[in-house]
Amino acid sequence: MAIGITFKDEKCLHIYAQEFPHDGALIVGNKLALLELRRAIDEALKGRESKGHLTASDGEGYRAYVFRIEDDERELFESLEMPYITQYGDVNSHMYFVNGGKENKPPNPIGILWERK
C-alpha cells in the first residue's frame, strides 16, 4: 500500500477458489472492499456484468468481474470449465468437468462470458 494510505482506506480483498469439489470458497476483505464487491454484484444484477476494483495484500490492484447468467442460460453455465484450482499433471485436464458432450463442446474458458451478446 502507498505511504500515507491506511488499511481502512484501501479496498483489500482476497478471493480463494475451491481446491476441489465440495471444498469451501472464501472471500475475505475489509469493509471498504466488501462494499465494493456488493456494489459490483448489485450492478451485475441490474445489467449483465460488472467489475470491482480491489487490492490484494501485496498492494497489487486487480479487477473482480461479476457476471449474471440468465435463468434460460443453464447450458452456458454448464459449459464453463469448473472453478477448482487443483490440477493433476502439467495440464489442466478438466478432470472435474461433469457436463461434457454438449453441442458447444465444453469445457469452455470463462472468457466466453465476455463474448455474449
Tab-separated table of C-alpha atoms in Angstrom:
chain	number	residue	atom	x	y	z
A	1	MET	CA	0.000	0.000	0.000
A	2	ALA	CA	1.177	3.522	-0.693
A	3	ILE	CA	2.672	5.618	2.090
A	4	GLY	CA	0.031	7.567	3.986
A	5	ILE	CA	-2.762	5.221	2.974
A	6	THR	CA	-4.055	3.035	5.755
A	7	PHE	CA	-5.632	-0.404	5.563
A	8	LYS	CA	-9.079	1.066	6.107
A	9	ASP	CA	-8.576	3.381	3.099
A	10	GLU	CA	-7.866	0.530	0.668
A	11	LYS	CA	-10.314	-1.976	-0.816
A	12	CYS	CA	-8.398	-5.058	0.382
A	13	LEU	CA	-9.922	-8.355	-0.715
A	14	HIS	CA	-8.805	-11.925	-1.325
A	15	ILE	CA	-10.964	-14.413	-3.218
A	16	TYR	CA	-9.932	-18.031	-2.695
A	17	ALA	CA	-11.345	-20.578	-5.141
A	18	GLN	CA	-12.283	-24.107	-4.245
A	19	GLU	CA	-9.390	-26.565	-4.390
A	20	PHE	CA	-11.676	-29.464	-5.347
A	21	PRO	CA	-15.394	-30.389	-5.356
A	22	HIS	CA	-17.200	-29.796	-2.053
A	23	ASP	CA	-14.319	-27.673	-0.764
A	24	GLY	CA	-15.219	-24.226	0.524
A	25	ALA	CA	-14.639	-21.000	-1.362
A	26	LEU	CA	-13.628	-17.973	0.672
A	27	ILE	CA	-13.962	-14.228	0.272
A	28	VAL	CA	-12.175	-12.183	2.898
A	29	GLY	CA	-11.711	-8.449	2.949
A	30	ASN	CA	-12.056	-5.237	4.849
A	31	LYS	CA	-15.312	-3.276	4.926
A	32	LEU	CA	-14.452	-0.981	2.010
A	33	ALA	CA	-13.625	-3.963	-0.207
A	34	LEU	CA	-16.774	-5.876	0.725
A	35	LEU	CA	-18.842	-2.781	-0.076
A	36	GLU	CA	-17.107	-2.545	-3.479
A	37	LEU	CA	-17.870	-6.210	-4.145
A	38	ARG	CA	-21.505	-5.675	-3.133
A	39	ARG	CA	-21.701	-2.669	-5.458
A	40	ALA	CA	-20.348	-4.791	-8.322
A	41	ILE	CA	-22.845	-7.569	-7.564
A	42	ASP	CA	-25.735	-5.083	-7.411
A	43	GLU	CA	-24.655	-3.597	-10.747
A	44	ALA	CA	-24.473	-7.059	-12.364
A	45	LEU	CA	-27.969	-7.821	-11.071
A	46	LYS	CA	-29.247	-4.720	-12.874
A	47	GLY	CA	-27.236	-5.305	-16.048
A	48	ARG	CA	-25.342	-8.383	-17.168
A	49	GLU	CA	-21.862	-7.744	-15.899
A	50	SER	CA	-19.810	-5.527	-13.673
A	51	LYS	CA	-16.386	-5.241	-12.134
A	52	GLY	CA	-14.974	-4.117	-8.844
A	53	HIS	CA	-11.571	-2.535	-8.325
A	54	LEU	CA	-9.756	-4.157	-5.413
A	55	THR	CA	-6.315	-4.687	-3.895
A	56	ALA	CA	-4.597	-7.845	-2.683
A	57	SER	CA	-2.469	-7.832	0.468
A	58	ASP	CA	0.706	-7.391	-1.602
A	59	GLY	CA	-0.579	-3.996	-2.742
A	60	GLU	CA	-1.324	-5.124	-6.286
A	61	GLY	CA	-4.633	-3.895	-7.631
A	62	TYR	CA	-6.957	-6.108	-9.648
A	63	ARG	CA	-10.479	-6.285	-11.044
A	64	ALA	CA	-13.079	-8.744	-9.810
A	65	TYR	CA	-15.577	-9.430	-12.593
A	66	VAL	CA	-19.170	-10.326	-11.790
A	67	PHE	CA	-21.441	-11.871	-14.418
A	68	ARG	CA	-25.137	-12.581	-14.154
A	69	ILE	CA	-26.256	-15.686	-16.007
A	70	GLU	CA	-29.875	-15.547	-17.163
A	71	ASP	CA	-32.285	-18.225	-15.955
A	72	ASP	CA	-32.523	-19.584	-19.516
A	73	GLU	CA	-28.716	-19.828	-19.892
A	74	ARG	CA	-28.203	-23.038	-17.959
A	75	GLU	CA	-26.341	-24.655	-20.868
A	76	LEU	CA	-23.911	-21.726	-20.940
A	77	PHE	CA	-23.307	-22.080	-17.208
A	78	GLU	CA	-22.813	-25.830	-17.509
A	79	SER	CA	-20.421	-25.355	-20.424
A	80	LEU	CA	-17.936	-23.363	-18.340
A	81	GLU	CA	-14.825	-25.054	-17.070
A	82	MET	CA	-15.013	-25.956	-13.419
A	83	PRO	CA	-13.673	-23.402	-10.912
A	84	TYR	CA	-11.477	-25.806	-8.949
A	85	ILE	CA	-7.809	-24.879	-8.782
A	86	THR	CA	-6.417	-28.356	-8.164
A	87	GLN	CA	-4.808	-29.786	-11.268
A	88	TYR	CA	-3.469	-33.216	-11.904
A	89	GLY	CA	-0.329	-33.304	-14.002
A	90	ASP	CA	1.198	-30.482	-16.010
A	91	VAL	CA	-2.002	-29.584	-17.843
A	92	ASN	CA	-5.496	-28.914	-16.558
A	93	SER	CA	-7.306	-31.940	-17.965
A	94	HIS	CA	-10.643	-30.639	-16.671
A	95	MET	CA	-10.895	-33.812	-14.661
A	96	TYR	CA	-13.786	-32.344	-12.695
A	97	PHE	CA	-15.780	-31.268	-15.738
A	98	VAL	CA	-19.046	-33.156	-15.454
A	99	ASN	CA	-21.177	-31.554	-18.160
A	100	GLY	CA	-19.389	-32.886	-21.243
A	101	GLY	CA	-20.933	-33.927	-24.511
A	102	LYS	CA	-22.982	-30.795	-25.088
A	103	GLU	CA	-23.181	-29.188	-28.524
A	104	ASN	CA	-20.987	-26.214	-27.592
A	105	LYS	CA	-18.112	-28.608	-26.830
A	106	PRO	CA	-17.340	-27.747	-23.205
A	107	PRO	CA	-15.426	-27.125	-21.145
A	108	ASN	CA	-15.319	-23.526	-22.255
A	109	PRO	CA	-12.958	-20.982	-20.718
A	110	ILE	CA	-14.681	-18.264	-18.718
A	111	GLY	CA	-13.661	-15.778	-21.424
A	112	ILE	CA	-16.751	-16.767	-23.389
A	113	LEU	CA	-18.782	-14.722	-20.896
A	114	TRP	CA	-17.416	-11.549	-22.500
A	115	GLU	CA	-18.487	-12.798	-25.934
A	116	ARG	CA	-22.213	-12.975	-25.123
A	117	LYS	CA	-24.496	-10.520	-26.868
